[in-house]
Short mmCIF file of C-alpha atoms in Angstrom, two decimals:
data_model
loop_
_atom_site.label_atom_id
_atom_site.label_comp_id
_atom_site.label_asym_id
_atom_site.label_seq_id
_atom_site.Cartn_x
_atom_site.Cartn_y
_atom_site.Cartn_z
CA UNK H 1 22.55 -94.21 5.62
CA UNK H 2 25.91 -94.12 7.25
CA UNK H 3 26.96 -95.01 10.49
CA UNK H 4 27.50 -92.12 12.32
CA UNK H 5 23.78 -90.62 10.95
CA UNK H 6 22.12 -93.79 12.05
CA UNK H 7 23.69 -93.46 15.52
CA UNK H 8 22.53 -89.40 15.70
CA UNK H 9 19.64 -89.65 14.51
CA UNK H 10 18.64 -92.79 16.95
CA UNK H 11 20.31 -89.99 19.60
CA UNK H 12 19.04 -86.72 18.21
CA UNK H 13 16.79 -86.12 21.40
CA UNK H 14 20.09 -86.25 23.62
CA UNK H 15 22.11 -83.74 21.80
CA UNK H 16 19.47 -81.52 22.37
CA UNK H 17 21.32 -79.44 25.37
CA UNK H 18 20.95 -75.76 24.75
CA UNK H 19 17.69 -73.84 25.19
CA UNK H 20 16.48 -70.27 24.19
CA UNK H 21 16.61 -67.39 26.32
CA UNK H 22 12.93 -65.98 27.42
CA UNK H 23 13.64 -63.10 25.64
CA UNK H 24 12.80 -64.96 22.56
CA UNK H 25 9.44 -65.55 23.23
CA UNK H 26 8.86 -62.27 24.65
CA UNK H 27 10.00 -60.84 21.25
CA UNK H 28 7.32 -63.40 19.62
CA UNK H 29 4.74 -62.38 21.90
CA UNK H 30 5.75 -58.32 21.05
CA UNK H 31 5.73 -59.14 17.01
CA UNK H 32 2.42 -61.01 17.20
CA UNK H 33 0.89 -58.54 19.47
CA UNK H 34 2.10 -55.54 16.60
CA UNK H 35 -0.82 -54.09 14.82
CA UNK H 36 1.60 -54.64 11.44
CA UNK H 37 0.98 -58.24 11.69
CA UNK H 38 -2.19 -59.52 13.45
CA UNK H 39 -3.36 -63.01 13.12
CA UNK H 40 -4.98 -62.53 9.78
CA UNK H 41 -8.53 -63.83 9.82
CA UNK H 42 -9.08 -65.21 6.10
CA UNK H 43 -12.35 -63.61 5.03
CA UNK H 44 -13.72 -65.92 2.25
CA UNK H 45 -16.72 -64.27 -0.50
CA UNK H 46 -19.27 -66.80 -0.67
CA UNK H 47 -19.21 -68.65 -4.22
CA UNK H 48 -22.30 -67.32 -5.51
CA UNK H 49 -20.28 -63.37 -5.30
CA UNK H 50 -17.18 -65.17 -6.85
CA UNK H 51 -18.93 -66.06 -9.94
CA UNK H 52 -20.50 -61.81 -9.81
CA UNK H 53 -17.78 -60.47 -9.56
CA UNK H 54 -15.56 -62.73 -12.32
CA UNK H 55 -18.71 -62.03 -14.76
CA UNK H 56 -18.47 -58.43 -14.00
CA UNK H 57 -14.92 -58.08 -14.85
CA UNK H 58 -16.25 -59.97 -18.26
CA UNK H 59 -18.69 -57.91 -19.20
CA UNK H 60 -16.31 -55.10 -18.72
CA UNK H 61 -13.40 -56.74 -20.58
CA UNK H 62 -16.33 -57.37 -23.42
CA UNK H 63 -17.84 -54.05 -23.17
CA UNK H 64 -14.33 -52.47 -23.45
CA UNK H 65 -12.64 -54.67 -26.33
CA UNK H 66 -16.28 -53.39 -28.40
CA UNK H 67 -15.56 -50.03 -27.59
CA UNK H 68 -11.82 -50.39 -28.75
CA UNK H 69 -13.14 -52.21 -31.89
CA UNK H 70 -15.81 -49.82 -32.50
CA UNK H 71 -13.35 -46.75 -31.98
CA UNK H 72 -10.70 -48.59 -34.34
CA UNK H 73 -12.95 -49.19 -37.03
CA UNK H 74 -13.71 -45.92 -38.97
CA UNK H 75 -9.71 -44.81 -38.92
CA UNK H 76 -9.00 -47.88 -40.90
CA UNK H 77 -11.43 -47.65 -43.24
CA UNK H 78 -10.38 -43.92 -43.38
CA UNK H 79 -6.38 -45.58 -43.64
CA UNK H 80 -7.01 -48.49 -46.45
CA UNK H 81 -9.26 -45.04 -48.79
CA UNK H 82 -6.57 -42.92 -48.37
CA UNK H 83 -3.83 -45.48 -49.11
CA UNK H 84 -5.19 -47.92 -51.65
CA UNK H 85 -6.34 -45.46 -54.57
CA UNK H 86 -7.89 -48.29 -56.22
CA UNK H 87 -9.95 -49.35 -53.84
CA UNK H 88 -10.93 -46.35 -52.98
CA UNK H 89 -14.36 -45.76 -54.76
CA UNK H 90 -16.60 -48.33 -52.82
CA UNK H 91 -15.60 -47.14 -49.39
CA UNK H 92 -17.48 -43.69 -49.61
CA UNK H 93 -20.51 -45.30 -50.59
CA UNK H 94 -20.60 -47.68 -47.61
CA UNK H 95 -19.73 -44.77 -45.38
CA UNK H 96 -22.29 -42.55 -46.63
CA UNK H 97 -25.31 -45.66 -46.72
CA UNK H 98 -23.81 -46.44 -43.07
CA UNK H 99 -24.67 -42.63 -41.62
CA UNK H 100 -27.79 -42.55 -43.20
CA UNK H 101 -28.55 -45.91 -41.34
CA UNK H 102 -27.02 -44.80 -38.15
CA UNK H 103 -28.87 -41.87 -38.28
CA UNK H 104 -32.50 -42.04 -39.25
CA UNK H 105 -33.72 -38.96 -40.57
CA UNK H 106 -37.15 -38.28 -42.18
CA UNK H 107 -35.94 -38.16 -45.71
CA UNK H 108 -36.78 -41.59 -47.57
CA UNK H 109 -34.19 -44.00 -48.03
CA UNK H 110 -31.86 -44.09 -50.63
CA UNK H 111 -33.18 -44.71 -53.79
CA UNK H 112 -31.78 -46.69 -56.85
CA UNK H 113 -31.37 -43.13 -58.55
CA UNK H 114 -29.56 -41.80 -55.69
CA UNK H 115 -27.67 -45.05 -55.12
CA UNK H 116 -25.87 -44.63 -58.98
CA UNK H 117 -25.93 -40.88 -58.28
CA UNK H 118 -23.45 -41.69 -55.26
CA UNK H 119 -21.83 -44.56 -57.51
CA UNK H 120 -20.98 -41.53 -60.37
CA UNK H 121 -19.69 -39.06 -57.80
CA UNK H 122 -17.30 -41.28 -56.14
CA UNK H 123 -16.30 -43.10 -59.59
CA UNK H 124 -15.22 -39.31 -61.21
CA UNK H 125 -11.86 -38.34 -60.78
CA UNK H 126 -11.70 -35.61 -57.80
CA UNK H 127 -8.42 -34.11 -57.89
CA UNK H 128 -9.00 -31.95 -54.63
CA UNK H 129 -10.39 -34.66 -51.87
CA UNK H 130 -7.98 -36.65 -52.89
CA UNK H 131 -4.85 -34.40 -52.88
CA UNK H 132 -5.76 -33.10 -49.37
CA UNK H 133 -6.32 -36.15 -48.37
CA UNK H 134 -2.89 -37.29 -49.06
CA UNK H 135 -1.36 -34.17 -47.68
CA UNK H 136 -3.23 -35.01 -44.26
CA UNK H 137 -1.62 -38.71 -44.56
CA UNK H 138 1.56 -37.21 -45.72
CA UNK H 139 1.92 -34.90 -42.61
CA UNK H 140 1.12 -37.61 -39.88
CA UNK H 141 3.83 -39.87 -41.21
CA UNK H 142 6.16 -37.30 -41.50
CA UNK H 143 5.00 -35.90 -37.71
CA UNK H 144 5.54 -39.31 -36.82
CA UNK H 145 8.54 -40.63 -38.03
CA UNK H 146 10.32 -36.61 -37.76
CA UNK H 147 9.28 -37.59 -33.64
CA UNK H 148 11.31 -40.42 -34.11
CA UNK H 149 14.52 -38.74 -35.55
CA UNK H 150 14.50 -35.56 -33.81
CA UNK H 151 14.65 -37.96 -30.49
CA UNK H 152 17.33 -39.46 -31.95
CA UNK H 153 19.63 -36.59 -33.31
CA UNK H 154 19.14 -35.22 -30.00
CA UNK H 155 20.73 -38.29 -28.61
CA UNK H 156 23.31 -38.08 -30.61
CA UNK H 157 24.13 -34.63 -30.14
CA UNK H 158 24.63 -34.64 -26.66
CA UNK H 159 26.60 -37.15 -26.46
CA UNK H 160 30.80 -36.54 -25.81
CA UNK H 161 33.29 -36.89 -28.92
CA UNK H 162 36.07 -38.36 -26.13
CA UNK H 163 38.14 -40.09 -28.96
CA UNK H 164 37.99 -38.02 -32.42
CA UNK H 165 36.97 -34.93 -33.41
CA UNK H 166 33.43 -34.53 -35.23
CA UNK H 167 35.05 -34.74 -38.56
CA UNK H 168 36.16 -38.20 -38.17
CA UNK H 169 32.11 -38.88 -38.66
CA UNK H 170 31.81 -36.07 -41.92
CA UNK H 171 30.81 -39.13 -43.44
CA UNK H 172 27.30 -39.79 -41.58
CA UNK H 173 26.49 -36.17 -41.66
CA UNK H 174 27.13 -36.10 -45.96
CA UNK H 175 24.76 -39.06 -46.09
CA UNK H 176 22.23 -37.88 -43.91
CA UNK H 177 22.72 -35.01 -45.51
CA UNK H 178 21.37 -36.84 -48.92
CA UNK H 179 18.54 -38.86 -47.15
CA UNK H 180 17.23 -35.19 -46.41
CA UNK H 181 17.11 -34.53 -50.16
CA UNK H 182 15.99 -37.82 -51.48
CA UNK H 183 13.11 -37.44 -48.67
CA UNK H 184 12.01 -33.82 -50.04
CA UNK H 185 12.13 -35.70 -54.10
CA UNK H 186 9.65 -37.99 -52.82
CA UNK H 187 7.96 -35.42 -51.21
CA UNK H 188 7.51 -33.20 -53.92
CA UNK H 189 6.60 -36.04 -56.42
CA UNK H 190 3.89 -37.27 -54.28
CA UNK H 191 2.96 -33.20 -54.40
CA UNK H 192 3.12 -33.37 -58.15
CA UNK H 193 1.04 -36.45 -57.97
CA UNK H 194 -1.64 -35.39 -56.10
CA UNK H 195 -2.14 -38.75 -54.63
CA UNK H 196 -0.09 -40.72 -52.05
CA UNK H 197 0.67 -44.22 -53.79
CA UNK H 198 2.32 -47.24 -52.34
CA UNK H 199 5.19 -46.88 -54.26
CA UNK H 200 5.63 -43.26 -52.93
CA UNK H 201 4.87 -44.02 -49.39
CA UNK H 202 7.37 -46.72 -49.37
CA UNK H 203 9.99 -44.97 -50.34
CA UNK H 204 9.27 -42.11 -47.95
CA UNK H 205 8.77 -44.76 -44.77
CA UNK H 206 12.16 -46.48 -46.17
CA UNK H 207 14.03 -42.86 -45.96
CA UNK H 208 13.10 -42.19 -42.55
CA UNK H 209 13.95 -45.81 -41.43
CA UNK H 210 17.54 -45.45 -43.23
CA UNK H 211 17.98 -42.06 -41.40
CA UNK H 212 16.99 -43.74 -38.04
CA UNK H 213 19.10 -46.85 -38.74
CA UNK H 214 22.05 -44.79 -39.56
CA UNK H 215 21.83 -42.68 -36.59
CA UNK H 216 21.22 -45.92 -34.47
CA UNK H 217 25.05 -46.89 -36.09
CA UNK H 218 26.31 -43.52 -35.40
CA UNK H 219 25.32 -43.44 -32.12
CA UNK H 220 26.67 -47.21 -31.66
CA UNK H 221 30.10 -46.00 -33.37
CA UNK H 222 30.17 -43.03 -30.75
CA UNK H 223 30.02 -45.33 -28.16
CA UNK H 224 32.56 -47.97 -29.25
CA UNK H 225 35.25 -45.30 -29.75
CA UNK H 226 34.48 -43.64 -26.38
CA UNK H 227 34.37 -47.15 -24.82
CA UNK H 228 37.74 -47.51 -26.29
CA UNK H 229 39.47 -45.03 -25.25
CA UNK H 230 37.90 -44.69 -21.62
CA UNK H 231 39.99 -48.74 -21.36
CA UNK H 232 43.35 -46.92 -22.03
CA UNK H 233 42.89 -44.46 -19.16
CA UNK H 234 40.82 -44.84 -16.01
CA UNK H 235 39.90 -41.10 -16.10
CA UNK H 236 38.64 -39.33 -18.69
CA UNK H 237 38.74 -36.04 -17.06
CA UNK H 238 41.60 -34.48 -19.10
CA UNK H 239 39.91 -35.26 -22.53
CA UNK H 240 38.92 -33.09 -25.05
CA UNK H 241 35.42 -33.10 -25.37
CA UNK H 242 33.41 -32.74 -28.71
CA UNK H 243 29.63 -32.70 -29.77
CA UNK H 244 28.28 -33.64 -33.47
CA UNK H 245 26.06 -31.26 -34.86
CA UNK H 246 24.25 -33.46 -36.96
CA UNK G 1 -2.83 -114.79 56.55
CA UNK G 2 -0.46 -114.22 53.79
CA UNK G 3 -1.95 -116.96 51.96
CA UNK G 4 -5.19 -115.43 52.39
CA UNK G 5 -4.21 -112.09 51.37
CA UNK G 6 -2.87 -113.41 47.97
CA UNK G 7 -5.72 -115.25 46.92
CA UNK G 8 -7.43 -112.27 47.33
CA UNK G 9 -5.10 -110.07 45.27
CA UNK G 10 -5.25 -113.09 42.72
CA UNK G 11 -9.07 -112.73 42.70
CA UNK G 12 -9.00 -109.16 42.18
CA UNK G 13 -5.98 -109.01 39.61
CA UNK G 14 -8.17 -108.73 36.62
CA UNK G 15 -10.38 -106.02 38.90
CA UNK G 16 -7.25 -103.71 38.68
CA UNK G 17 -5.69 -104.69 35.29
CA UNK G 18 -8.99 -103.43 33.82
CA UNK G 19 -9.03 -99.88 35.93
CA UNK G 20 -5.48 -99.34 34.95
CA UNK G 21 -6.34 -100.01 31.09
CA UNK G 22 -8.77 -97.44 31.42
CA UNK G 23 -7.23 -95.04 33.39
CA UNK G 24 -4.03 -95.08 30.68
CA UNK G 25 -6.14 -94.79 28.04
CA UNK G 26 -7.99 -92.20 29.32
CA UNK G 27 -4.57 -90.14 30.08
CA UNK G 28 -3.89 -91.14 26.51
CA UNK G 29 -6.55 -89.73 24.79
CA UNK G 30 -6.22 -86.43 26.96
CA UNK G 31 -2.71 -86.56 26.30
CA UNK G 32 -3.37 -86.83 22.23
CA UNK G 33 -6.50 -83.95 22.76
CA UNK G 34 -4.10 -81.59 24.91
CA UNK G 35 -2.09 -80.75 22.06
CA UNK G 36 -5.05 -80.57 19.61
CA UNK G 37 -6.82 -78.09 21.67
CA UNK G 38 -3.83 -76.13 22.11
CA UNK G 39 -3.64 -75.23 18.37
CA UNK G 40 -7.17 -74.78 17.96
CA UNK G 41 -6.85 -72.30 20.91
CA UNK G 42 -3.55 -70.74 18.85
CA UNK G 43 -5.53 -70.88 15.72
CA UNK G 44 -8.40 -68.62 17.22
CA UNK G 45 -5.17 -66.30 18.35
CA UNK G 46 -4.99 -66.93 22.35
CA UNK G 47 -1.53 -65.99 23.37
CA UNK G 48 -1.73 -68.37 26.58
CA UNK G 49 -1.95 -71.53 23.87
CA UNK G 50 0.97 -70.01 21.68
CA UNK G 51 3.26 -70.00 24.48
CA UNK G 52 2.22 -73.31 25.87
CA UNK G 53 3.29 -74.75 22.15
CA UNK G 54 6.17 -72.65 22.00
CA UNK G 55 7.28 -74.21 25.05
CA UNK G 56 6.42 -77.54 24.64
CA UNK G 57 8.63 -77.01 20.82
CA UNK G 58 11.13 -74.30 21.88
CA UNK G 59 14.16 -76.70 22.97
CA UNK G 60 13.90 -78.74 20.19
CA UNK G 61 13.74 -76.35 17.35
CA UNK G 62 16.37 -73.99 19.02
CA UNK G 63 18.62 -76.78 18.98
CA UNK G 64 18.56 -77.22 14.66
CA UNK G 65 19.04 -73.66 14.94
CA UNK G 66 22.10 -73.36 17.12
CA UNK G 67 23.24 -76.32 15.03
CA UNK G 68 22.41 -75.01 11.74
CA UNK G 69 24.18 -71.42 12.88
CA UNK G 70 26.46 -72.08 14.84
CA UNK G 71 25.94 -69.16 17.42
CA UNK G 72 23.55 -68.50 19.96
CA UNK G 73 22.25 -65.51 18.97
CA UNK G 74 21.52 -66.01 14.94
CA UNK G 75 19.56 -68.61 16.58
CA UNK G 76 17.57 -67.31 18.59
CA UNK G 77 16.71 -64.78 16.24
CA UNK G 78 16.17 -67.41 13.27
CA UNK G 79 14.43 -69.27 16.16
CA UNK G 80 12.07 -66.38 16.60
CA UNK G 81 11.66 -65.78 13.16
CA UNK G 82 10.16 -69.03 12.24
CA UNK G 83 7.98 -69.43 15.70
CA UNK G 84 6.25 -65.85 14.39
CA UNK G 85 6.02 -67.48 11.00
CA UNK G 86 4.59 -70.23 12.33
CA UNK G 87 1.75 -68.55 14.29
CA UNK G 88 0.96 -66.36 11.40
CA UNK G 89 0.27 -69.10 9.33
CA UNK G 90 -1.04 -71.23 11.69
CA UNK G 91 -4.99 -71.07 10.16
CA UNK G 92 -3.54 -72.01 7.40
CA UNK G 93 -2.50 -75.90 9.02
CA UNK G 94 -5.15 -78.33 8.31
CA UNK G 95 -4.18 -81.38 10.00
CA UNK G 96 -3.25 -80.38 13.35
CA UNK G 97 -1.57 -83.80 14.44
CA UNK G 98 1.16 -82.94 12.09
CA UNK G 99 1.81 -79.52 13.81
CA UNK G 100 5.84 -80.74 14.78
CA UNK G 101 6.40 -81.66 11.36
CA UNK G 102 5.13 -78.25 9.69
CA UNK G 103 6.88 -76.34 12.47
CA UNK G 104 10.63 -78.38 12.06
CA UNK G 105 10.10 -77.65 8.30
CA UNK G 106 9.49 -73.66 8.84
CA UNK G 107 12.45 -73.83 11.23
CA UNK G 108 14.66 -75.98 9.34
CA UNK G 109 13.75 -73.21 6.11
CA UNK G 110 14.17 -70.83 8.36
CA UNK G 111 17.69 -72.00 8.53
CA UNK G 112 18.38 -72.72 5.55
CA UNK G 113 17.52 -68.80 4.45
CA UNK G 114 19.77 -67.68 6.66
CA UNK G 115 22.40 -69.31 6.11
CA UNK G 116 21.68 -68.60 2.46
CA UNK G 117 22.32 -65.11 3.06
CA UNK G 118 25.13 -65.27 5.06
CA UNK G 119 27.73 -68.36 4.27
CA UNK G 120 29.66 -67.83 0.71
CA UNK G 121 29.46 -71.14 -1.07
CA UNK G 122 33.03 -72.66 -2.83
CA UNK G 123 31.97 -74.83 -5.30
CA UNK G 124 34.56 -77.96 -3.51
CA UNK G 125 33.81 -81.43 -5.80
CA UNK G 126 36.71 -83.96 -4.45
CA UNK G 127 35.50 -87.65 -5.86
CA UNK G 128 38.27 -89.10 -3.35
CA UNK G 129 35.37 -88.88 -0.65
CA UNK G 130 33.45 -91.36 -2.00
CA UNK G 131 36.35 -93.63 -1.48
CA UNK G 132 36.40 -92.48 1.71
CA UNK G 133 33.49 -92.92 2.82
CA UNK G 134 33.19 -96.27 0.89
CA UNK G 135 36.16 -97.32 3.45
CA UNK G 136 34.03 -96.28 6.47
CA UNK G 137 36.25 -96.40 9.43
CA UNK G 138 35.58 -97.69 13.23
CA UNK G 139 32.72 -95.95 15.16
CA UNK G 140 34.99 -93.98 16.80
CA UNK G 141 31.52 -92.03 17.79
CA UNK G 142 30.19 -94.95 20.23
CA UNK G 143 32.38 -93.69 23.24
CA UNK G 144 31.84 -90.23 22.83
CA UNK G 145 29.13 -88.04 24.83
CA UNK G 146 26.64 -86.28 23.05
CA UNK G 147 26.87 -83.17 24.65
CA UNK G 148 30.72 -82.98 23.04
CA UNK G 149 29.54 -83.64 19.91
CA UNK G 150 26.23 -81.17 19.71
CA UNK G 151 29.27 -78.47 20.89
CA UNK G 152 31.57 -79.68 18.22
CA UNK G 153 28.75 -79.94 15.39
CA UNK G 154 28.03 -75.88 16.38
CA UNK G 155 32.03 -75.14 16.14
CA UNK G 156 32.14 -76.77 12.32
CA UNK G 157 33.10 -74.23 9.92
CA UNK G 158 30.29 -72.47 8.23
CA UNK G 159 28.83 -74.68 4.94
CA UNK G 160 30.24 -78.27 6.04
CA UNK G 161 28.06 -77.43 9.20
CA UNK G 162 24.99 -76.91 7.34
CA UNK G 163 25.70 -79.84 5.09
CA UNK G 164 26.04 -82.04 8.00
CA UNK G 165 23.02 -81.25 10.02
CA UNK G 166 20.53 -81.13 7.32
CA UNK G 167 22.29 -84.67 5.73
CA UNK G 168 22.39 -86.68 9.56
CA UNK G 169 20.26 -84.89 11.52
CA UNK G 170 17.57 -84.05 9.23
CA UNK G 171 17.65 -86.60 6.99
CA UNK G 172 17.86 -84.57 4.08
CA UNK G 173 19.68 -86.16 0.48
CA UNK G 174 22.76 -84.38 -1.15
CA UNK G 175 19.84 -83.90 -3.65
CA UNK G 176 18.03 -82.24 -1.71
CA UNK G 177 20.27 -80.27 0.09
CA UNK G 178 21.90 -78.99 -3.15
CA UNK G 179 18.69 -77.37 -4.40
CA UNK G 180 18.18 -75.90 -0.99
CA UNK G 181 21.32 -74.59 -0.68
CA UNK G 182 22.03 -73.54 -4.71
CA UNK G 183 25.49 -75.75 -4.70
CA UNK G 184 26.17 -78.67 -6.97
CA UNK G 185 25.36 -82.21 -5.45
CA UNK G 186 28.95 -83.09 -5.33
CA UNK G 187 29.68 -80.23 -3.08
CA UNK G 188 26.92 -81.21 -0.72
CA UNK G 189 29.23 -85.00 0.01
CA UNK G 190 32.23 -83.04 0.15
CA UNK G 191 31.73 -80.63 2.72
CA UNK G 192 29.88 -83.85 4.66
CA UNK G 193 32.86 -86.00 4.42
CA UNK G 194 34.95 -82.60 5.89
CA UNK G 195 32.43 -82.08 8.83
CA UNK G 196 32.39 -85.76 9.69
CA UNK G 197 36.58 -85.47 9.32
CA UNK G 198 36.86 -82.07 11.12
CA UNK G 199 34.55 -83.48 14.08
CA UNK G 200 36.38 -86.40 14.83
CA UNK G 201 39.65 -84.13 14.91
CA UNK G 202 37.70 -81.74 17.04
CA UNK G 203 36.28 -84.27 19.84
CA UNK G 204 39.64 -86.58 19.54
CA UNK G 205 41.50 -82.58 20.29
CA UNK G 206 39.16 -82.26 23.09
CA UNK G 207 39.49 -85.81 24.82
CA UNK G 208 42.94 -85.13 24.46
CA UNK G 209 43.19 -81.72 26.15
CA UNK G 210 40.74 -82.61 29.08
CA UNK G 211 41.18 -86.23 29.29
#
């Protein structure tokens, strides 16, 4: 501590030589007296309602995350028998010995007879179930991912050409362009198929993520060549403005 | 007779020593139970005790403000700003001795917020200051009356003001005040070694104009 702060500090009550105006605490009397901001009386729940209340919100967390479970359940054993061929044959008979637990009916239980009966049906090759089914998985990955792309292209397509014209990027639209065909190959092989294997589905998801990624970088090339040529010219008003149809 | 009258006021000397113990310690323990009831009356929300405290504090806090500002009205508004603070919050004071404490540390926030918002910071790190200050010169200060120096600590520039009253006054570290304020610690001593150069050119201006 220096000088000068011990002497203030010893003197602090003597510099004190200016006082408020009584306006101040008429102001504080106005605010506190506001119906915005009364003297808050702090209302406390007794413990006993604490604990209620936190084991309510439990038992509805719990109740909810079973619900969720229960809901997510069937669609993936629905996903892993439409995707995994091989594995494919067990899951109907669990399904099937499930329902006829969940719902009792007055028919006997299932027998040994009809157990293997089941067993033989599900172990035979059935061309139709299974090509429908991978037409159904087909269409919601390509609903899902053509979401995706559309979003995308639309981005793209609106946005303004400031520094070249649309053939300077002929190139993404040639290769997109082929992604298009080598997605309907795949799609007609998995047609010829009649079954939706991993092999097929990965190349189809790594199409549409190629398309996506490319029009990520064509998008990101649109912007560095507008970027550059907005730094050369504080307007851009007198540019020539083009769109990509891609 | 005057003889008699002082053996008399010898006999009754410990008589009277004993009624004036207990008559100051009675005023004592009102005087510690005034305050006590005050903010238990404030607490509940009666106006009459919030303007009793608010007088009894006013001077004092108005005065870091006006310091801490520099002008009279950002204090009085900063001033009000922390007394409706206070008063809000007032339930939520448990130990109601230290009352002056909790309410120079709203006000002294207070403060400190505003002058936040409203002084640009330069970061300003001169190491000669601590050779400066090493070299502490004559208590030039000694002579001086207070009054001149409380007006010359409100005419420091904005920043080395701040610095200074929350470093001497309120007893704050450079530490301290450079986590308050968001400047570097080296910042903090320089702008206290320009306030404490700056007043002494002020006051040794002043003596000189007006003798």
């Amino acid at each position: 501590m220096d000088k000068l702060q011990q002497y203030l500090q010893h003197h602090a009550e003597e510099l004190d030589v200016d006082v408020p105006t009584p306006e101040v605490w008429q102001q504080i009397q106005q605010r506190m007296a506001s119906p915005q901001k009364p003297l808050a009386r702090i209302r406390r729940l007794p413990q006993v309602l604490r604990y209620a209340a936190a084991a309510c919100v439990l038992g509805f967390a719990v109740v909810g995350a079973w619900h969720v479970w229960q809901t997510a359940q069937p669609s993936a054993l629905a996903v892993n028998h439409h995707l995994v061929p091989g594995k494919a044959a067990p899951k109907p008979t669990a399904t099937i010995a499930e329902k006829t637990q969940t719902h009792p009916t007055p028919t006997p239980q299932l027998t040994e007879t009809a157990l293997a009966g089941v067993k033989k049906m599900a172990a035979t090759p059935r061309k139709q179930p299974a090509a429908s089914h991978a037409v159904t998985v087909l269409q919601s990955i390509n609903q899902s991912f053509t979401q995706v792309i559309n979003l995308q292209r639309a981005r793209v397509n609106t946005m303004p050409l400031l520094a070249e014209n649309p053939s300077y990027f002929a190139d993404f639209k040639v290769a997109f362009a082929q992604m298009d065909n080598d997605e309907k190959v795949i799609k007609k092989e998995i047609a010829q198929a009649g079954t939706l294997t991993n092999d097929l589905l990965d190349r189809l998801i790594t199409v549409y993520q190629q398309k996506l990624a490319m029009l990520k970088q064509l998008q990101n090339e649109i912007n560095k060549t507008n970027s550059r040529y907005k730094q050369g010219r504080p307007t851009a008003e007198n540019a020539t403005t083009y769109f990509l149809n891609i | 007779m005057a003889v008699g009258t002082k053996i008399i006021a010898r006999g009754f000397q410990p008589f009277t020593q004993l009624v004036l113990l207990i008559a100051a310690q009675h005023y004592l323990e009102n005087a510690q139970h005034i305050p006590t009831a005050l903010l238990h009356q404030a607490q509940m929300g009666d106006t009459s005790a919030m303007q009793l405290l608010y007088q009894q504090y006013s001077k004092a806090m108005f005065n870091i403000c006006i310091r801490m500002t520099g002008n009279h009205a950002d204090a009085e508004d900063v001033l009000q700003e922390a007394f409706v603070q206070a008063f809000t919050n007032l339930r939520q004071l448990n130990n109601v001795q230290a009352f002056g404490g909790w309410l120079k540390r709203i006000v002294v926030n207070a403060c400190i917020k505003h002058s936040k918002k409203n002084v640009y910071w330069q970061e300003w790190e001169d190491e000669t200051h601590e050779m400066l200050l090493a070299n502490e010169e004559e208590a030039w200060w000694l002579q001086i009356d207070l009054a001149l120096v409380h007006q010359q600590i409100k005419a420091l520039p904005n920043g080395c003001r701040q610095v200074f009253n929350l470093f001497v006054l309120e007893n704050y570290s450079h530490k301290d005040i450079a986590g308050l304020l968001g400047i570097s610690e080296g910042t903090s001593k320089s702008q206290y070694h320009r306030a404490k150069q700056l007043l002494k050119q002020n006051i040794m201006q002043q003596l000189q104009h007006h003798g």
